[in-house]
Amino acid sequence: MSVSSVFSQNINDSNQNESSEFSDGPYIIIEKNKLIEKLIINGKVSSKILRANAYDTIFPPDKAVFNKVKKIAAISDIHGQYDLALEILINNKIIDKNLNWNFGKGHLVIVGDVFDRGNKVNEMLWLIYKLESQAKKKGGRVHFLLGNHEYMILHKDLRYISKKYKLTSKLLNLDYDELYNKKTIIGRWLRSKPTIIKINDDIFVHGGVSKDFISHSDFNIERINELMRNSIDQSKSEMKSTDFYNIYYGNKGLIWYRGYFKDNLKEKDVSDILNMINSKHEIVGHCSNKEVVSLYNNKIFGVDSSIKNGKYGEILLIKKGKYFRGTLNGKKIRFK
Ligand code: ZN
């Protein structure tokens, strides 16, 4: 990264004391022929101009269907708890102590909701961004599925951001969602991400697939992802001008559905759903449990293990068709 000029400015306002030990970033903004890196260090904003090619600025949409994958790990609802997520990933050998990819040809699936609540959202996003390219070089993959909280931020619903990000937003003089808009590196990268993917015979999606959703869509995974991507920069009123908003953003839609946990479904209902979507298992987040859980005879796995509380969390490990809880200290417990 070559730097052609560096300047910094003092922030002199009433927040001086509150913000003097405050650091955040980088946030990288794309301008016509250059990139601008914004950092907050001890309450001071520094802006650096980077070469236009210091980062990719075009991110083609991620593929969503994969076959013959031998090992998979799935984790969700990190909600800014970067340090705890690191512990889980390191102890389960997905990354090494230097935070580099350590999962070989494996696929790591982040099943949505990296944003909101916690304080280290940006750190987590940049880690996923880095691991994605490291994994690819080793024949592995990182999939970042967008959850309801990603879509909320991208649609300017800022109700759940932590206090820290209100200060970041104030110091940078940008609304929080503007830190992830189309004129930023991470914002563009997020817009290339899927909502639902299929690996081998398993579906991964943040909320889940409801009967209702299937009956209102032709359930074409690539098409669903395309529709969801296109909706990111649509206004609510545009989305609501058709039944799209109800079907895709409603409580039976893929990112908000909680039916597997709350609707008292029968095993037969779940088998029917899996048959209709031509899959054997579904891995979902969004509903918090104390650990990674299995429901309906190992048909559904819930991977939101309450990492959001910052105290404990787990990861789902799938190896040659066998399913395991990977605990915080790296113990593997098989689902029977
Ligand atoms: Zn969620």
mmCIF file of C-alpha atoms and ligand atoms in Angstrom:
data_model
loop_
_atom_site.group_PDB
_atom_site.id
_atom_site.type_symbol
_atom_site.label_atom_id
_atom_site.label_comp_id
_atom_site.label_asym_id
_atom_site.label_seq_id
_atom_site.Cartn_x
_atom_site.Cartn_y
_atom_site.Cartn_z
ATOM 1 C CA MET A 1 0.000 0.000 0.000
ATOM 2 C CA SER A 2 1.667 3.249 -1.032
ATOM 3 C CA VAL A 3 0.525 6.381 0.657
ATOM 4 C CA SER A 4 0.723 9.623 -1.212
ATOM 5 C CA SER A 5 -0.380 11.918 1.558
ATOM 6 C CA VAL A 6 -1.298 11.696 5.190
ATOM 7 C CA PHE A 7 -3.102 14.203 7.256
ATOM 8 C CA SER A 8 -5.016 14.130 10.453
ATOM 9 C CA GLN A 9 -7.343 16.457 12.215
ATOM 10 C CA ASN A 10 -8.117 17.066 15.816
ATOM 11 C CA ILE A 11 -11.572 16.530 17.071
ATOM 12 C CA ASN A 12 -12.332 19.400 19.406
ATOM 13 C CA ASP A 13 -15.779 19.008 20.746
ATOM 14 C CA SER A 14 -17.506 18.113 23.968
ATOM 15 C CA ASN A 15 -16.676 14.454 23.384
ATOM 16 C CA GLN A 16 -12.955 15.039 23.754
ATOM 17 C CA ASN A 17 -12.680 13.207 27.061
ATOM 18 C CA GLU A 18 -15.082 10.474 26.221
ATOM 19 C CA SER A 19 -13.378 9.844 22.894
ATOM 20 C CA SER A 20 -9.688 10.366 23.671
ATOM 21 C CA GLU A 21 -9.057 6.663 24.180
ATOM 22 C CA PHE A 22 -11.337 5.670 21.393
ATOM 23 C CA SER A 23 -10.088 3.813 18.298
ATOM 24 C CA ASP A 24 -11.893 2.297 15.330
ATOM 25 C CA GLY A 25 -11.446 1.503 11.657
ATOM 26 C CA PRO A 26 -10.295 1.239 8.991
ATOM 27 C CA TYR A 27 -13.208 2.429 6.905
ATOM 28 C CA ILE A 28 -12.197 2.672 3.260
ATOM 29 C CA ILE A 29 -14.111 4.995 1.020
ATOM 30 C CA ILE A 30 -13.988 4.808 -2.754
ATOM 31 C CA GLU A 31 -13.624 8.097 -4.598
ATOM 32 C CA LYS A 32 -13.140 8.680 -8.273
ATOM 33 C CA ASN A 33 -9.472 7.792 -8.734
ATOM 34 C CA LYS A 34 -8.476 7.037 -5.194
ATOM 35 C CA LEU A 35 -9.337 5.290 -1.973
ATOM 36 C CA ILE A 36 -9.544 7.102 1.325
ATOM 37 C CA GLU A 37 -8.785 5.209 4.490
ATOM 38 C CA LYS A 38 -10.365 6.628 7.634
ATOM 39 C CA LEU A 39 -9.096 5.580 11.023
ATOM 40 C CA ILE A 40 -9.920 6.794 14.498
ATOM 41 C CA ILE A 41 -6.916 6.617 16.811
ATOM 42 C CA ASN A 42 -7.307 7.811 20.389
ATOM 43 C CA GLY A 43 -10.267 9.899 19.418
ATOM 44 C CA LYS A 44 -8.552 11.535 16.431
ATOM 45 C CA VAL A 45 -9.637 10.927 12.888
ATOM 46 C CA SER A 46 -6.866 10.322 10.410
ATOM 47 C CA SER A 47 -7.425 10.101 6.677
ATOM 48 C CA LYS A 48 -4.955 8.566 4.296
ATOM 49 C CA ILE A 49 -5.148 8.530 0.553
ATOM 50 C CA LEU A 50 -4.437 5.072 -0.821
ATOM 51 C CA ARG A 51 -3.645 4.068 -4.357
ATOM 52 C CA ALA A 52 -6.791 3.306 -6.362
ATOM 53 C CA ASN A 53 -5.686 -0.313 -6.690
ATOM 54 C CA ALA A 54 -4.784 -0.883 -3.029
ATOM 55 C CA TYR A 55 -8.027 -2.892 -2.711
ATOM 56 C CA ASP A 56 -10.388 -4.579 -5.123
ATOM 57 C CA THR A 57 -13.342 -2.333 -5.808
ATOM 58 C CA ILE A 58 -15.404 -4.725 -7.899
ATOM 59 C CA PHE A 59 -16.837 -7.851 -6.296
ATOM 60 C CA PRO A 60 -18.699 -10.232 -8.589
ATOM 61 C CA PRO A 61 -21.624 -12.025 -6.900
ATOM 62 C CA ASP A 62 -20.564 -15.095 -4.923
ATOM 63 C CA LYS A 63 -21.560 -18.542 -6.186
ATOM 64 C CA ALA A 64 -24.109 -20.323 -4.037
ATOM 65 C CA VAL A 65 -24.060 -24.055 -4.859
ATOM 66 C CA PHE A 66 -21.120 -26.328 -4.031
ATOM 67 C CA ASN A 67 -20.595 -30.077 -4.250
ATOM 68 C CA LYS A 68 -18.152 -32.659 -2.946
ATOM 69 C CA VAL A 69 -17.044 -30.561 0.005
ATOM 70 C CA LYS A 70 -15.405 -32.785 2.624
ATOM 71 C CA LYS A 71 -15.429 -30.534 5.660
ATOM 72 C CA ILE A 72 -17.627 -27.633 6.647
ATOM 73 C CA ALA A 73 -17.824 -25.364 9.692
ATOM 74 C CA ALA A 74 -20.771 -23.076 10.446
ATOM 75 C CA ILE A 75 -21.062 -20.260 12.989
ATOM 76 C CA SER A 76 -23.598 -17.440 13.296
ATOM 77 C CA ASP A 77 -24.905 -14.422 15.170
ATOM 78 C CA ILE A 78 -21.480 -13.097 16.163
ATOM 79 C CA HIS A 79 -22.972 -9.617 16.669
ATOM 80 C CA GLY A 80 -19.666 -7.806 17.150
ATOM 81 C CA GLN A 81 -18.208 -10.338 19.623
ATOM 82 C CA TYR A 82 -14.973 -10.570 17.688
ATOM 83 C CA ASP A 83 -12.763 -11.771 20.572
ATOM 84 C CA LEU A 84 -15.055 -14.661 21.460
ATOM 85 C CA ALA A 85 -15.435 -15.595 17.785
ATOM 86 C CA LEU A 86 -11.627 -15.683 17.474
ATOM 87 C CA GLU A 87 -11.389 -18.043 20.435
ATOM 88 C CA ILE A 88 -13.952 -20.411 18.907
ATOM 89 C CA LEU A 89 -12.307 -20.303 15.470
ATOM 90 C CA ILE A 90 -8.779 -20.809 16.831
ATOM 91 C CA ASN A 91 -9.686 -23.598 19.262
ATOM 92 C CA ASN A 92 -11.542 -25.447 16.520
ATOM 93 C CA LYS A 93 -8.574 -25.015 14.153
ATOM 94 C CA ILE A 94 -10.416 -22.984 11.538
ATOM 95 C CA ILE A 95 -7.797 -20.241 11.882
ATOM 96 C CA ASP A 96 -4.372 -20.264 13.560
ATOM 97 C CA LYS A 97 -3.115 -18.062 16.401
ATOM 98 C CA ASN A 98 -2.011 -15.422 13.903
ATOM 99 C CA LEU A 99 -5.583 -15.315 12.614
ATOM 100 C CA ASN A 100 -4.720 -16.937 9.290
ATOM 101 C CA TRP A 101 -6.722 -19.618 7.472
ATOM 102 C CA ASN A 102 -6.068 -23.072 8.919
ATOM 103 C CA PHE A 103 -8.992 -25.080 7.516
ATOM 104 C CA GLY A 104 -7.398 -26.222 4.241
ATOM 105 C CA LYS A 105 -9.988 -27.127 1.622
ATOM 106 C CA GLY A 106 -12.798 -26.756 4.148
ATOM 107 C CA HIS A 107 -15.692 -24.328 3.825
ATOM 108 C CA LEU A 108 -16.475 -21.906 6.654
ATOM 109 C CA VAL A 109 -20.026 -20.577 6.623
ATOM 110 C CA ILE A 110 -20.887 -17.422 8.581
ATOM 111 C CA VAL A 111 -24.661 -17.805 8.845
ATOM 112 C CA GLY A 112 -25.489 -14.101 9.173
ATOM 113 C CA ASP A 113 -25.735 -11.389 11.847
ATOM 114 C CA VAL A 114 -22.187 -10.146 12.223
ATOM 115 C CA PHE A 115 -23.611 -6.622 12.649
ATOM 116 C CA ASP A 116 -25.249 -4.888 15.629
ATOM 117 C CA ARG A 117 -25.185 -5.151 19.432
ATOM 118 C CA GLY A 118 -21.428 -5.660 20.019
ATOM 119 C CA ASN A 119 -18.407 -3.404 19.603
ATOM 120 C CA LYS A 120 -16.140 -5.181 17.146
ATOM 121 C CA VAL A 121 -18.248 -5.487 14.040
ATOM 122 C CA ASN A 122 -15.717 -3.833 11.747
ATOM 123 C CA GLU A 123 -12.864 -6.041 12.998
ATOM 124 C CA MET A 124 -14.962 -9.137 12.293
ATOM 125 C CA LEU A 125 -15.864 -7.963 8.801
ATOM 126 C CA TRP A 126 -12.225 -7.330 7.887
ATOM 127 C CA LEU A 127 -11.242 -10.747 9.281
ATOM 128 C CA ILE A 128 -13.889 -12.477 7.138
ATOM 129 C CA TYR A 129 -12.727 -10.387 4.175
ATOM 130 C CA LYS A 130 -9.131 -11.544 4.673
ATOM 131 C CA LEU A 131 -9.982 -15.191 5.362
ATOM 132 C CA GLU A 132 -12.070 -15.330 2.210
ATOM 133 C CA SER A 133 -9.058 -14.776 -0.042
ATOM 134 C CA GLN A 134 -6.715 -16.886 2.101
ATOM 135 C CA ALA A 135 -9.183 -19.799 1.992
ATOM 136 C CA LYS A 136 -9.578 -19.573 -1.788
ATOM 137 C CA LYS A 137 -5.824 -19.846 -2.249
ATOM 138 C CA LYS A 138 -5.872 -23.121 -0.280
ATOM 139 C CA GLY A 139 -8.848 -24.563 -2.150
ATOM 140 C CA GLY A 140 -11.228 -23.740 0.683
ATOM 141 C CA ARG A 141 -13.997 -21.155 0.946
ATOM 142 C CA VAL A 142 -15.543 -18.655 3.300
ATOM 143 C CA HIS A 143 -19.236 -17.916 2.794
ATOM 144 C CA PHE A 144 -20.701 -14.877 4.482
ATOM 145 C CA LEU A 145 -24.493 -15.171 4.400
ATOM 146 C CA LEU A 146 -26.407 -11.982 5.047
ATOM 147 C CA GLY A 147 -28.766 -12.116 8.032
ATOM 148 C CA ASN A 148 -31.580 -9.798 9.058
ATOM 149 C CA HIS A 149 -29.126 -7.517 10.889
ATOM 150 C CA GLU A 150 -26.965 -7.061 7.764
ATOM 151 C CA TYR A 151 -30.087 -6.119 5.814
ATOM 152 C CA MET A 152 -31.219 -3.795 8.613
ATOM 153 C CA ILE A 153 -27.956 -1.823 8.545
ATOM 154 C CA LEU A 154 -27.851 -1.733 4.759
ATOM 155 C CA HIS A 155 -31.415 -0.384 4.829
ATOM 156 C CA LYS A 156 -30.505 2.260 7.412
ATOM 157 C CA ASP A 157 -32.293 0.649 10.367
ATOM 158 C CA LEU A 158 -29.779 1.594 13.049
ATOM 159 C CA ARG A 159 -31.767 0.673 16.183
ATOM 160 C CA TYR A 160 -29.335 -1.998 17.341
ATOM 161 C CA ILE A 161 -25.919 -0.400 16.786
ATOM 162 C CA SER A 162 -23.766 -0.130 19.911
ATOM 163 C CA LYS A 163 -22.918 3.183 21.572
ATOM 164 C CA LYS A 164 -19.409 2.929 20.164
ATOM 165 C CA TYR A 165 -20.668 3.142 16.599
ATOM 166 C CA LYS A 166 -22.736 6.224 17.377
ATOM 167 C CA LEU A 167 -19.458 7.867 18.372
ATOM 168 C CA THR A 168 -17.640 6.543 15.288
ATOM 169 C CA SER A 169 -20.412 7.904 13.139
ATOM 170 C CA LYS A 170 -20.194 11.297 14.857
ATOM 171 C CA LEU A 171 -16.385 11.494 14.600
ATOM 172 C CA LEU A 172 -16.371 10.545 10.932
ATOM 173 C CA ASN A 173 -19.363 12.782 10.255
ATOM 174 C CA LEU A 174 -21.130 9.990 8.393
ATOM 175 C CA ASP A 175 -24.289 8.070 9.230
ATOM 176 C CA TYR A 176 -23.403 4.549 10.347
ATOM 177 C CA ASP A 177 -24.954 2.952 7.251
ATOM 178 C CA GLU A 178 -22.815 5.262 5.094
ATOM 179 C CA LEU A 179 -19.736 3.436 6.417
ATOM 180 C CA TYR A 180 -21.036 0.423 4.485
ATOM 181 C CA ASN A 181 -22.640 2.016 1.434
ATOM 182 C CA LYS A 182 -21.781 1.362 -2.232
ATOM 183 C CA LYS A 183 -18.898 3.823 -2.048
ATOM 184 C CA THR A 184 -16.963 1.765 0.496
ATOM 185 C CA ILE A 185 -14.864 -1.381 0.091
ATOM 186 C CA ILE A 186 -16.707 -3.421 2.701
ATOM 187 C CA GLY A 187 -20.056 -2.071 1.492
ATOM 188 C CA ARG A 188 -19.412 -3.251 -2.052
ATOM 189 C CA TRP A 189 -18.070 -6.561 -0.802
ATOM 190 C CA LEU A 190 -21.216 -7.084 1.312
ATOM 191 C CA ARG A 191 -23.351 -6.465 -1.760
ATOM 192 C CA SER A 192 -21.742 -9.504 -3.440
ATOM 193 C CA LYS A 193 -22.795 -11.875 -0.653
ATOM 194 C CA PRO A 194 -25.512 -14.536 -0.774
ATOM 195 C CA THR A 195 -28.480 -15.016 1.541
ATOM 196 C CA ILE A 196 -28.798 -18.756 1.010
ATOM 197 C CA ILE A 197 -26.336 -21.401 -0.181
ATOM 198 C CA LYS A 198 -26.282 -25.138 -0.711
ATOM 199 C CA ILE A 199 -23.222 -27.262 0.041
ATOM 200 C CA ASN A 200 -23.510 -30.952 -0.775
ATOM 201 C CA ASP A 201 -27.066 -31.786 0.401
ATOM 202 C CA ASP A 202 -27.300 -29.079 3.029
ATOM 203 C CA ILE A 203 -28.951 -25.659 2.889
ATOM 204 C CA PHE A 204 -27.458 -22.776 4.913
ATOM 205 C CA VAL A 205 -29.593 -19.709 5.591
ATOM 206 C CA HIS A 206 -29.935 -17.265 8.494
ATOM 207 C CA GLY A 207 -33.603 -17.711 9.483
ATOM 208 C CA GLY A 208 -34.802 -20.763 7.600
ATOM 209 C CA VAL A 209 -36.987 -21.930 4.746
ATOM 210 C CA SER A 210 -40.711 -21.948 5.530
ATOM 211 C CA LYS A 211 -43.472 -23.759 3.615
ATOM 212 C CA ASP A 212 -44.952 -20.364 3.017
ATOM 213 C CA PHE A 213 -41.801 -19.065 1.379
ATOM 214 C CA ILE A 214 -41.540 -22.096 -0.910
ATOM 215 C CA SER A 215 -45.133 -21.688 -2.048
ATOM 216 C CA HIS A 216 -44.485 -18.046 -2.991
ATOM 217 C CA SER A 217 -41.205 -18.523 -4.851
ATOM 218 C CA ASP A 218 -39.842 -20.996 -7.368
ATOM 219 C CA PHE A 219 -37.015 -21.722 -4.926
ATOM 220 C CA ASN A 220 -34.133 -21.148 -7.291
ATOM 221 C CA ILE A 221 -31.150 -20.398 -5.029
ATOM 222 C CA GLU A 222 -29.219 -18.220 -7.464
ATOM 223 C CA ARG A 223 -32.384 -16.292 -8.339
ATOM 224 C CA ILE A 224 -33.257 -15.731 -4.668
ATOM 225 C CA ASN A 225 -29.769 -14.365 -3.996
ATOM 226 C CA GLU A 226 -30.016 -12.083 -6.987
ATOM 227 C CA LEU A 227 -33.369 -10.695 -5.827
ATOM 228 C CA MET A 228 -32.060 -10.139 -2.304
ATOM 229 C CA ARG A 229 -28.884 -8.436 -3.593
ATOM 230 C CA ASN A 230 -30.903 -6.178 -5.850
ATOM 231 C CA SER A 231 -33.129 -5.214 -2.935
ATOM 232 C CA ILE A 232 -30.250 -3.836 -0.847
ATOM 233 C CA ASP A 233 -30.314 -0.435 -2.456
ATOM 234 C CA GLN A 234 -34.062 -0.297 -2.946
ATOM 235 C CA SER A 235 -36.166 1.803 -0.630
ATOM 236 C CA LYS A 236 -38.814 0.194 1.559
ATOM 237 C CA SER A 237 -41.576 1.778 -0.497
ATOM 238 C CA GLU A 238 -40.081 0.355 -3.699
ATOM 239 C CA MET A 239 -39.912 -3.099 -2.116
ATOM 240 C CA LYS A 240 -43.427 -2.748 -0.763
ATOM 241 C CA SER A 241 -44.884 -1.783 -4.132
ATOM 242 C CA THR A 242 -45.154 -5.529 -4.890
ATOM 243 C CA ASP A 243 -45.546 -8.586 -2.653
ATOM 244 C CA PHE A 244 -41.741 -8.943 -2.681
ATOM 245 C CA TYR A 245 -41.298 -7.280 0.717
ATOM 246 C CA ASN A 246 -43.783 -9.530 2.487
ATOM 247 C CA ILE A 247 -42.407 -12.713 0.971
ATOM 248 C CA TYR A 248 -38.686 -11.972 1.293
ATOM 249 C CA TYR A 249 -38.541 -9.661 4.328
ATOM 250 C CA GLY A 250 -41.571 -10.905 6.264
ATOM 251 C CA ASN A 251 -41.514 -13.256 9.227
ATOM 252 C CA LYS A 252 -41.839 -16.282 6.914
ATOM 253 C CA GLY A 253 -38.963 -15.042 4.751
ATOM 254 C CA LEU A 254 -35.461 -16.526 4.764
ATOM 255 C CA ILE A 255 -33.830 -13.992 7.080
ATOM 256 C CA TRP A 256 -36.555 -13.599 9.745
ATOM 257 C CA TYR A 257 -38.222 -17.047 9.945
ATOM 258 C CA ARG A 258 -38.220 -18.676 13.396
ATOM 259 C CA GLY A 259 -40.668 -21.495 12.717
ATOM 260 C CA TYR A 260 -38.319 -24.433 13.378
ATOM 261 C CA PHE A 261 -37.892 -23.201 16.943
ATOM 262 C CA LYS A 262 -41.225 -21.540 17.714
ATOM 263 C CA ASP A 263 -44.004 -23.067 15.609
ATOM 264 C CA ASN A 264 -44.223 -26.578 17.076
ATOM 265 C CA LEU A 265 -43.684 -28.172 13.669
ATOM 266 C CA LYS A 266 -43.823 -31.941 13.328
ATOM 267 C CA GLU A 267 -40.934 -33.931 11.937
ATOM 268 C CA LYS A 268 -43.095 -34.638 8.894
ATOM 269 C CA ASP A 269 -43.487 -30.897 8.211
ATOM 270 C CA VAL A 270 -39.736 -30.502 8.233
ATOM 271 C CA SER A 271 -39.197 -33.566 5.988
ATOM 272 C CA ASP A 272 -41.715 -32.095 3.548
ATOM 273 C CA ILE A 273 -39.829 -28.803 3.460
ATOM 274 C CA LEU A 274 -36.490 -30.536 2.920
ATOM 275 C CA ASN A 275 -37.985 -32.659 0.121
ATOM 276 C CA MET A 276 -39.434 -29.593 -1.566
ATOM 277 C CA ILE A 277 -36.045 -27.907 -1.562
ATOM 278 C CA ASN A 278 -34.234 -31.088 -2.520
ATOM 279 C CA SER A 279 -32.009 -31.131 0.557
ATOM 280 C CA LYS A 280 -31.243 -33.398 3.490
ATOM 281 C CA HIS A 281 -30.378 -30.884 6.206
ATOM 282 C CA GLU A 282 -30.725 -27.218 6.920
ATOM 283 C CA ILE A 283 -28.337 -25.114 8.988
ATOM 284 C CA VAL A 284 -29.812 -21.918 10.427
ATOM 285 C CA GLY A 285 -28.966 -19.145 12.908
ATOM 286 C CA HIS A 286 -31.208 -16.327 14.232
ATOM 287 C CA CYS A 287 -32.747 -18.221 17.197
ATOM 288 C CA SER A 288 -30.395 -18.264 20.173
ATOM 289 C CA ASN A 289 -29.610 -21.398 22.154
ATOM 290 C CA LYS A 290 -26.956 -22.154 24.769
ATOM 291 C CA GLU A 291 -25.033 -24.293 22.288
ATOM 292 C CA VAL A 292 -25.231 -25.589 18.718
ATOM 293 C CA VAL A 293 -28.420 -27.668 18.637
ATOM 294 C CA SER A 294 -30.004 -30.373 16.513
ATOM 295 C CA LEU A 295 -33.764 -30.538 15.928
ATOM 296 C CA TYR A 296 -36.139 -32.951 14.181
ATOM 297 C CA ASN A 297 -33.740 -35.902 14.224
ATOM 298 C CA ASN A 298 -30.707 -34.089 12.866
ATOM 299 C CA LYS A 299 -32.644 -32.525 10.006
ATOM 300 C CA ILE A 300 -32.201 -28.968 11.259
ATOM 301 C CA PHE A 301 -29.140 -27.597 13.037
ATOM 302 C CA GLY A 302 -29.323 -24.302 14.914
ATOM 303 C CA VAL A 303 -25.929 -22.629 15.075
ATOM 304 C CA ASP A 304 -26.793 -19.434 16.978
ATOM 305 C CA SER A 305 -25.077 -20.439 20.223
ATOM 306 C CA SER A 306 -25.559 -17.042 21.934
ATOM 307 C CA ILE A 307 -22.122 -15.672 21.045
ATOM 308 C CA LYS A 308 -23.857 -12.268 21.255
ATOM 309 C CA ASN A 309 -23.648 -12.441 25.070
ATOM 310 C CA GLY A 310 -19.853 -12.486 24.811
ATOM 311 C CA LYS A 311 -19.419 -15.386 27.215
ATOM 312 C CA TYR A 312 -19.688 -18.688 25.402
ATOM 313 C CA GLY A 313 -20.218 -20.002 21.921
ATOM 314 C CA GLU A 314 -19.803 -22.971 19.625
ATOM 315 C CA ILE A 315 -19.404 -23.903 15.974
ATOM 316 C CA LEU A 316 -21.010 -26.695 13.938
ATOM 317 C CA LEU A 317 -18.525 -29.036 12.268
ATOM 318 C CA ILE A 318 -19.510 -31.341 9.425
ATOM 319 C CA LYS A 319 -17.068 -33.958 8.320
ATOM 320 C CA LYS A 320 -17.854 -36.714 5.825
ATOM 321 C CA GLY A 321 -21.558 -36.535 6.565
ATOM 322 C CA LYS A 322 -21.148 -36.528 10.350
ATOM 323 C CA TYR A 323 -22.221 -33.577 12.487
ATOM 324 C CA PHE A 324 -20.416 -32.296 15.576
ATOM 325 C CA ARG A 325 -20.643 -29.477 18.072
ATOM 326 C CA GLY A 326 -17.278 -27.748 18.266
ATOM 327 C CA THR A 327 -17.157 -26.297 21.765
ATOM 328 C CA LEU A 328 -15.416 -23.103 22.897
ATOM 329 C CA ASN A 329 -12.353 -25.037 24.043
ATOM 330 C CA GLY A 330 -12.254 -27.099 20.853
ATOM 331 C CA LYS A 331 -13.897 -30.310 21.982
ATOM 332 C CA LYS A 332 -15.841 -32.170 19.278
ATOM 333 C CA ILE A 333 -19.143 -33.715 20.367
ATOM 334 C CA ARG A 334 -20.969 -35.795 17.790
ATOM 335 C CA PHE A 335 -24.736 -35.496 17.203
ATOM 336 C CA LYS A 336 -26.184 -38.996 17.357
HETATM 337 ZN ZN ZN B 1 -31.029 -12.814 13.118
#
